[in-house]
Amino acid sequence: MTSRFPLTRLRRLRESQALRRMSAETSVSVSDFVYPLFATHGRGVREPVEPMPGVYQMSPDQLAEESMEVSELGIPAVLLFGLPASKDAVGSEAYDPEGIVQQAIQSIKQAAPGLAVMTDVCLCEYTDHGHCGVLTGGRVDNDATLELLARTAVSHVEAGADVVAPSAMMDGQVGAIRRALDSAGRSDTPIMAYSAKYASAFFGPFRVAADSAPQFGDRRGYQMDPANARQALHEMELDLQEGADILMVKPALAYLDVMARARRRFTQPIAAYNVSGEYSMLKAAAANGWLDGDAAAMEALTAIKRAGADIVITYHAKEAARLLANGR
Ligand code: PBG
Ligand code: ZN
C-alpha cells in the first residue's frame, strides 16, 4: 500500500452501481439460502408466529403449497421443525414414523421433489420438560440421548429427508447418527452439524414458534458459552472427525468472528444460522419505521457471507430471494 492521495482515490470504484457491482468482494445469492419451516398437525392450518412476522406454523398440506413457492423462488432447501400432537419425557414423537416431521417431509417431497429437505434432529420440541435430551436425575443424560437422536435421524431419512441436522449439542451426536444412518443403508445421506451452537437469548422467538422452551433451568449445560471462540473450533473439529459434512455456527450476527475463524481453519462447507431473534429484532424495528427492513436484511445477509458462510439458514430467505430477483 504505497500509493497515496491524490493518486489513490477509493471513491473511483464507488461512483456507479455498475462499478460497485463489478468490484464487490462478496455477493449474496438465492442459492445460499435454507428456509426454516414449522410443521404442525391438522389440515389447512396456517398459524402466525407472533414475534416472527411472515413465519407460520403450517400443517402438511400448507407446507406442500409453501414448498412449491419456496422452490419457485429458487431457494434450494428448507429446514424442518415439528410441533408434536403430544409431548412426553422421552420425546416419542420425534422418532415416530408417523410423526409430524415425517409426515411433513413426505408432503413436501411430493409437492416439490427438487427442493432439498433438511430436518432439525433434536428432542426439545417433543419432550414435556423441553430439554434437548432425556433426563436422568433431573440432568440431561448425554449418552442415553444419543440413541434417540440416532433413531430420529434414521426415521427422517426413511420418510425422505435429504440432510439431517443434529442440534441437541450432545457430545458424540454426529458419530452416533453417522453410524445409525450407515447401518440403515443410508451412508449417502449428509449430516449438517450444529457444531458451534451457543446458549443464546436470540433463540427466544423460535421457542414460541416451536413451543420448545425448557420448563426448568436453561440450556447452558449443553450449549456453548457465548464467551468462547476457540472452543467452537474444537467442537467443529470433533464433528468433522465424527463424520459431519457441513459445519454450522449459530447464531450468526453476534458470532461473525467465530464464522471468520472457522472459515480460515476448515475447507468444508460452513452454514450460518441467522436465528429467530435476529429476524425478530429487525422486523420489530422496521415495523416501527426505525430502519429500512429490506436494506437491513440484505446488509445482514451480506455480512454473514463476508464472514465466510457458504450456506445461510434464514427466515429472510423468501423476501431476500424476491429482492435479489429485483436487482437489490
Ligand atoms: C432446537 C433448536 C433451536 C433452534 C434451532 N434448533 C432452539 C434451541 O436450541 O433452544 C433455534 C433456531 C432459531 O432461534 O431460529 N434445539
Ligand atoms: Zn433442542
Short mmCIF file of C-alpha atoms and ligand atoms in Angstrom, two decimals:
data_model
loop_
_atom_site.label_atom_id
_atom_site.label_comp_id
_atom_site.label_asym_id
_atom_site.label_seq_id
_atom_site.Cartn_x
_atom_site.Cartn_y
_atom_site.Cartn_z
CA MET A 1 0.00 0.00 0.00
CA THR A 2 2.48 2.61 -1.16
CA SER A 3 0.32 4.82 -3.36
CA ARG A 4 -1.02 7.94 -1.74
CA PHE A 5 -3.74 10.50 -2.19
CA PRO A 6 -4.32 12.19 -4.62
CA LEU A 7 -3.07 9.27 -6.73
CA THR A 8 -5.23 6.84 -4.81
CA ARG A 9 -8.92 7.65 -4.67
CA LEU A 10 -11.03 4.74 -3.44
CA ARG A 11 -14.20 6.61 -4.36
CA ARG A 12 -13.49 5.99 -8.09
CA LEU A 13 -14.97 2.49 -7.92
CA ARG A 14 -17.92 3.59 -5.79
CA GLU A 15 -19.32 6.11 -8.22
CA SER A 16 -21.77 3.95 -10.18
CA GLN A 17 -23.93 0.93 -9.47
CA ALA A 18 -22.17 -0.94 -12.31
CA LEU A 19 -18.68 -0.35 -10.88
CA ARG A 20 -19.83 -1.17 -7.36
CA ARG A 21 -21.37 -4.43 -8.54
CA MET A 22 -18.29 -5.34 -10.54
CA SER A 23 -15.88 -4.70 -7.68
CA ALA A 24 -17.92 -6.23 -4.84
CA GLU A 25 -15.90 -8.79 -2.87
CA THR A 26 -18.93 -10.71 -1.66
CA SER A 27 -22.31 -11.48 -3.07
CA VAL A 28 -25.48 -12.95 -1.68
CA SER A 29 -27.23 -15.49 -3.85
CA VAL A 30 -30.54 -17.26 -3.52
CA SER A 31 -28.53 -20.47 -3.96
CA ASP A 32 -27.04 -19.94 -0.49
CA PHE A 33 -30.38 -19.96 1.33
CA VAL A 34 -32.09 -22.51 3.53
CA TYR A 35 -35.63 -21.57 4.64
CA PRO A 36 -36.82 -22.87 8.04
CA LEU A 37 -40.38 -24.27 8.25
CA PHE A 38 -42.54 -25.27 11.23
CA ALA A 39 -44.81 -28.29 10.78
CA THR A 40 -47.95 -28.76 12.86
CA HIS A 41 -50.73 -31.37 12.81
CA GLY A 42 -54.04 -30.79 11.07
CA ARG A 43 -55.34 -29.60 7.70
CA GLY A 44 -55.48 -26.08 6.40
CA VAL A 45 -53.57 -24.78 9.44
CA ARG A 46 -51.50 -21.62 8.89
CA GLU A 47 -50.96 -20.14 12.34
CA PRO A 48 -48.90 -16.94 12.54
CA VAL A 49 -45.95 -16.89 14.93
CA GLU A 50 -46.49 -13.63 16.77
CA PRO A 51 -42.87 -12.49 17.33
CA MET A 52 -41.83 -13.52 13.79
CA PRO A 53 -43.94 -11.64 11.20
CA GLY A 54 -44.21 -13.70 7.99
CA VAL A 55 -43.49 -17.02 9.76
CA TYR A 56 -46.27 -19.59 10.32
CA GLN A 57 -46.83 -22.99 11.86
CA MET A 58 -48.24 -24.98 8.95
CA SER A 59 -49.99 -28.30 8.51
CA PRO A 60 -48.57 -30.73 5.90
CA ASP A 61 -50.99 -29.62 3.14
CA GLN A 62 -49.98 -25.97 3.66
CA LEU A 63 -46.32 -26.95 3.72
CA ALA A 64 -46.81 -28.58 0.33
CA GLU A 65 -48.02 -25.26 -1.10
CA GLU A 66 -45.37 -23.31 0.74
CA SER A 67 -42.60 -25.56 -0.53
CA MET A 68 -43.70 -25.06 -4.15
CA GLU A 69 -43.46 -21.31 -3.63
CA VAL A 70 -40.04 -21.64 -1.96
CA SER A 71 -38.83 -23.81 -4.79
CA GLU A 72 -40.13 -21.43 -7.46
CA LEU A 73 -38.23 -18.59 -5.79
CA GLY A 74 -35.05 -20.61 -6.42
CA ILE A 75 -34.33 -21.41 -2.78
CA PRO A 76 -32.60 -24.82 -2.80
CA ALA A 77 -33.53 -26.14 0.65
CA VAL A 78 -35.82 -25.99 3.66
CA LEU A 79 -35.06 -26.91 7.27
CA LEU A 80 -37.95 -28.59 9.06
CA PHE A 81 -39.04 -28.36 12.69
CA GLY A 82 -42.10 -30.06 14.16
CA LEU A 83 -44.79 -29.41 16.76
CA PRO A 84 -45.96 -32.81 18.02
CA ALA A 85 -49.53 -33.78 18.97
CA SER A 86 -48.29 -34.59 22.47
CA LYS A 87 -45.10 -34.39 24.47
CA ASP A 88 -43.60 -36.90 26.91
CA ALA A 89 -40.45 -37.47 28.92
CA VAL A 90 -38.59 -39.22 26.10
CA GLY A 91 -39.84 -37.17 23.12
CA SER A 92 -41.53 -40.16 21.46
CA GLU A 93 -42.99 -38.30 18.51
CA ALA A 94 -39.52 -37.23 17.37
CA TYR A 95 -38.81 -40.77 16.15
CA ASP A 96 -42.37 -41.87 15.38
CA PRO A 97 -42.54 -42.93 11.70
CA GLU A 98 -45.98 -41.22 11.62
CA GLY A 99 -44.73 -38.14 13.49
CA ILE A 100 -45.37 -34.61 12.28
CA VAL A 101 -41.95 -34.06 10.71
CA GLN A 102 -42.07 -37.45 9.00
CA GLN A 103 -45.50 -36.56 7.54
CA ALA A 104 -44.34 -33.10 6.52
CA ILE A 105 -41.28 -34.49 4.73
CA GLN A 106 -43.47 -36.75 2.61
CA SER A 107 -45.86 -33.96 1.79
CA ILE A 108 -43.05 -31.56 0.80
CA LYS A 109 -41.15 -34.14 -1.27
CA GLN A 110 -44.33 -34.93 -3.16
CA ALA A 111 -45.11 -31.29 -3.88
CA ALA A 112 -41.57 -30.08 -4.62
CA PRO A 113 -39.31 -33.04 -5.38
CA GLY A 114 -36.38 -30.81 -6.35
CA LEU A 115 -36.32 -28.99 -3.03
CA ALA A 116 -33.81 -30.41 -0.54
CA VAL A 117 -35.46 -31.22 2.78
CA MET A 118 -33.20 -30.81 5.78
CA THR A 119 -34.50 -31.76 9.21
CA ASP A 120 -33.56 -30.50 12.65
CA VAL A 121 -32.75 -33.50 14.83
CA CYS A 122 -33.41 -32.72 18.49
CA LEU A 123 -35.81 -33.68 21.26
CA CYS A 124 -36.73 -30.30 22.79
CA GLU A 125 -39.90 -29.82 20.74
CA TYR A 126 -41.07 -33.31 21.77
CA THR A 127 -40.17 -33.58 25.45
CA ASP A 128 -42.60 -32.40 28.13
CA HIS A 129 -39.69 -30.83 30.04
CA GLY A 130 -38.45 -29.01 26.91
CA HIS A 131 -34.82 -30.09 27.14
CA CYS A 132 -32.88 -31.32 24.13
CA GLY A 133 -32.26 -34.77 25.62
CA VAL A 134 -33.73 -37.24 28.11
CA LEU A 135 -33.31 -36.66 31.83
CA THR A 136 -31.68 -38.87 34.43
CA GLY A 137 -31.96 -37.50 37.94
CA GLY A 138 -33.03 -34.08 36.64
CA ARG A 139 -29.96 -33.75 34.41
CA VAL A 140 -29.80 -34.07 30.62
CA ASP A 141 -28.29 -37.51 30.07
CA ASN A 142 -25.86 -37.24 27.15
CA ASP A 143 -25.29 -40.89 26.33
CA ALA A 144 -28.91 -42.02 26.82
CA THR A 145 -29.96 -39.26 24.39
CA LEU A 146 -27.66 -40.38 21.57
CA GLU A 147 -29.68 -43.46 20.70
CA LEU A 148 -32.91 -41.42 20.47
CA LEU A 149 -31.28 -38.78 18.26
CA ALA A 150 -29.98 -41.56 16.01
CA ARG A 151 -33.46 -43.09 15.78
CA THR A 152 -34.94 -39.68 14.97
CA ALA A 153 -32.41 -39.07 12.19
CA VAL A 154 -33.00 -42.50 10.62
CA SER A 155 -36.78 -42.02 10.72
CA HIS A 156 -36.45 -38.65 8.99
CA VAL A 157 -34.30 -40.14 6.24
CA GLU A 158 -36.69 -43.06 5.86
CA ALA A 159 -39.51 -40.55 5.40
CA GLY A 160 -37.48 -38.88 2.60
CA ALA A 161 -35.25 -36.26 4.25
CA ASP A 162 -32.18 -35.35 2.19
CA VAL A 163 -29.99 -33.98 5.01
CA VAL A 164 -30.21 -34.37 8.80
CA ALA A 165 -29.10 -31.60 11.14
CA PRO A 166 -28.48 -32.60 14.76
CA SER A 167 -28.91 -29.60 17.06
CA ALA A 168 -29.05 -31.09 20.57
CA MET A 169 -25.40 -30.29 21.42
CA MET A 170 -24.88 -33.75 22.93
CA ASP A 171 -21.26 -34.92 22.76
CA GLY A 172 -20.91 -37.68 20.19
CA GLN A 173 -24.24 -36.98 18.47
CA VAL A 174 -22.79 -36.70 14.97
CA GLY A 175 -20.94 -40.02 15.30
CA ALA A 176 -23.99 -41.80 16.72
CA ILE A 177 -26.13 -40.54 13.83
CA ARG A 178 -23.50 -41.35 11.20
CA ARG A 179 -23.25 -44.95 12.46
CA ALA A 180 -27.03 -45.36 12.62
CA LEU A 181 -27.52 -43.99 9.11
CA ASP A 182 -24.77 -46.23 7.75
CA SER A 183 -26.29 -49.31 9.42
CA ALA A 184 -29.67 -48.39 7.94
CA GLY A 185 -28.13 -48.35 4.45
CA ARG A 186 -28.08 -44.54 4.30
CA SER A 187 -24.37 -43.92 4.03
CA ASP A 188 -25.03 -41.33 1.29
CA THR A 189 -27.12 -39.02 3.47
CA PRO A 190 -25.17 -35.94 4.60
CA ILE A 191 -25.12 -34.53 8.12
CA MET A 192 -25.21 -30.80 8.74
CA ALA A 193 -23.88 -30.46 12.28
CA TYR A 194 -24.97 -27.63 14.54
CA SER A 195 -21.38 -27.62 15.76
CA ALA A 196 -20.88 -24.21 17.34
CA LYS A 197 -24.31 -23.66 18.82
CA TYR A 198 -24.36 -21.12 21.63
CA ALA A 199 -26.70 -20.87 24.63
CA SER A 200 -28.28 -17.75 23.18
CA ALA A 201 -31.05 -15.36 24.15
CA PHE A 202 -31.55 -14.85 20.41
CA PHE A 203 -33.44 -18.17 20.23
CA GLY A 204 -36.33 -16.65 22.20
CA PRO A 205 -38.83 -16.18 19.33
CA PHE A 206 -38.05 -19.67 17.98
CA ARG A 207 -39.18 -21.17 21.24
CA VAL A 208 -42.58 -19.55 20.66
CA ALA A 209 -42.63 -20.84 17.05
CA ALA A 210 -41.60 -24.38 18.04
CA ASP A 211 -43.12 -24.41 21.54
CA SER A 212 -39.79 -25.69 22.82
CA ALA A 213 -38.84 -23.60 25.85
CA PRO A 214 -37.21 -25.59 28.66
CA GLN A 215 -39.68 -25.99 31.52
CA PHE A 216 -36.93 -25.65 34.13
CA GLY A 217 -33.40 -24.30 34.05
CA ASP A 218 -31.77 -23.40 30.73
CA ARG A 219 -29.56 -24.96 28.07
CA ARG A 220 -26.20 -23.72 29.36
CA GLY A 221 -25.28 -27.23 30.48
CA TYR A 222 -25.03 -28.37 26.86
CA GLN A 223 -24.98 -25.38 24.51
CA MET A 224 -21.81 -23.28 24.23
CA ASP A 225 -20.89 -20.31 26.40
CA PRO A 226 -21.02 -17.10 24.27
CA ALA A 227 -17.64 -16.18 25.77
CA ASN A 228 -15.87 -18.97 23.86
CA ALA A 229 -14.46 -18.92 20.33
CA ARG A 230 -11.50 -21.35 20.44
CA GLN A 231 -13.86 -23.97 21.80
CA ALA A 232 -16.10 -23.51 18.75
CA LEU A 233 -13.20 -24.68 16.58
CA HIS A 234 -12.78 -27.68 18.88
CA GLU A 235 -16.48 -28.54 18.50
CA MET A 236 -16.17 -28.30 14.72
CA GLU A 237 -13.02 -30.41 14.65
CA LEU A 238 -14.78 -33.16 16.63
CA ASP A 239 -17.87 -33.06 14.41
CA LEU A 240 -15.67 -33.47 11.34
CA GLN A 241 -13.96 -36.46 12.94
CA GLU A 242 -17.39 -37.93 13.67
CA GLY A 243 -18.43 -37.57 10.03
CA ALA A 244 -20.10 -34.17 9.65
CA ASP A 245 -20.42 -32.94 6.06
CA ILE A 246 -21.46 -29.36 6.81
CA LEU A 247 -20.50 -27.39 9.94
CA MET A 248 -22.63 -24.67 11.45
CA VAL A 249 -22.19 -21.52 13.51
CA LYS A 250 -25.34 -20.40 15.35
CA PRO A 251 -26.46 -17.64 15.92
CA ALA A 252 -24.90 -15.71 13.04
CA LEU A 253 -24.69 -11.96 13.57
CA ALA A 254 -23.22 -11.81 17.07
CA TYR A 255 -20.79 -14.63 16.15
CA LEU A 256 -19.28 -13.49 12.84
CA ASP A 257 -15.82 -13.63 14.42
CA VAL A 258 -16.38 -17.33 15.06
CA MET A 259 -17.50 -17.77 11.45
CA ALA A 260 -14.43 -15.96 10.13
CA ARG A 261 -12.09 -18.10 12.23
CA ALA A 262 -13.86 -21.30 11.21
CA ARG A 263 -13.64 -20.26 7.55
CA ARG A 264 -9.87 -19.91 7.81
CA ARG A 265 -9.45 -23.23 9.61
CA PHE A 266 -11.72 -25.58 7.64
CA THR A 267 -12.21 -26.37 3.97
CA GLN A 268 -15.64 -27.96 4.48
CA PRO A 269 -18.88 -26.07 3.79
CA ILE A 270 -19.97 -23.88 6.69
CA ALA A 271 -23.53 -22.82 7.40
CA ALA A 272 -24.61 -19.81 9.42
CA TYR A 273 -27.97 -19.84 11.20
CA ASN A 274 -29.42 -16.33 11.11
CA VAL A 275 -31.68 -17.12 14.06
CA SER A 276 -35.16 -16.13 15.14
CA GLY A 277 -34.16 -13.30 17.47
CA GLU A 278 -32.01 -11.70 14.79
CA TYR A 279 -35.04 -11.78 12.48
CA SER A 280 -37.50 -10.51 15.10
CA MET A 281 -35.32 -7.56 16.11
CA LEU A 282 -35.05 -6.41 12.54
CA LYS A 283 -38.76 -6.89 11.85
CA ALA A 284 -39.74 -5.04 15.03
CA ALA A 285 -37.51 -2.08 14.20
CA ALA A 286 -38.76 -1.99 10.61
CA ALA A 287 -42.41 -2.15 11.77
CA ASN A 288 -41.75 0.91 13.91
CA GLY A 289 -40.23 2.74 10.96
CA TRP A 290 -36.90 2.84 12.77
CA LEU A 291 -34.93 1.34 9.91
CA ASP A 292 -35.40 0.13 6.33
CA GLY A 293 -36.16 -3.57 6.84
CA ASP A 294 -35.28 -4.72 3.32
CA ALA A 295 -31.96 -2.89 3.27
CA ALA A 296 -31.08 -4.08 6.77
CA ALA A 297 -31.89 -7.69 5.88
CA MET A 298 -29.70 -7.59 2.76
CA GLU A 299 -26.88 -5.93 4.71
CA ALA A 300 -27.06 -8.60 7.43
CA LEU A 301 -27.04 -11.41 4.84
CA THR A 302 -24.09 -9.80 3.05
CA ALA A 303 -22.19 -9.57 6.35
CA ILE A 304 -22.79 -13.26 7.05
CA LYS A 305 -21.42 -14.15 3.61
CA ARG A 306 -18.46 -11.77 4.03
CA ALA A 307 -17.55 -13.51 7.27
CA GLY A 308 -17.24 -16.75 5.31
CA ALA A 309 -20.55 -18.62 5.34
CA ASP A 310 -21.33 -20.82 2.34
CA ILE A 311 -24.89 -21.58 3.42
CA VAL A 312 -27.25 -19.17 5.18
CA ILE A 313 -30.24 -20.53 7.07
CA THR A 314 -32.57 -17.56 7.33
CA TYR A 315 -36.21 -16.58 7.87
CA HIS A 316 -35.48 -13.76 5.40
CA ALA A 317 -34.92 -16.27 2.56
CA LYS A 318 -38.18 -15.67 0.69
CA GLU A 319 -38.12 -11.88 0.88
CA ALA A 320 -34.40 -11.79 0.08
CA ALA A 321 -34.97 -14.05 -2.94
CA ARG A 322 -37.53 -11.54 -4.21
CA LEU A 323 -35.25 -8.57 -3.55
CA LEU A 324 -32.36 -10.28 -5.34
CA ALA A 325 -34.61 -11.08 -8.29
CA ASN A 326 -35.40 -7.34 -8.46
CA GLY A 327 -31.73 -6.45 -8.54
CA ARG A 328 -31.27 -5.50 -4.89
C1 PBG B 1 -33.52 -26.98 18.75
C2 PBG B 1 -33.23 -25.72 18.01
C3 PBG B 1 -33.29 -24.39 18.44
C4 PBG B 1 -33.03 -23.61 17.34
C5 PBG B 1 -32.76 -24.47 16.27
N1 PBG B 1 -32.87 -25.75 16.71
C6 PBG B 1 -33.66 -23.82 19.77
C7 PBG B 1 -32.88 -24.08 20.97
O1 PBG B 1 -31.81 -24.68 20.94
O2 PBG B 1 -33.39 -23.69 22.02
C8 PBG B 1 -33.04 -22.11 17.30
C9 PBG B 1 -33.37 -21.50 15.98
C10 PBG B 1 -33.74 -20.06 15.99
O3 PBG B 1 -33.69 -19.36 17.02
O4 PBG B 1 -34.12 -19.57 14.91
N2 PBG B 1 -32.54 -27.38 19.63
ZN ZN B 2 -33.18 -28.85 21.17
#
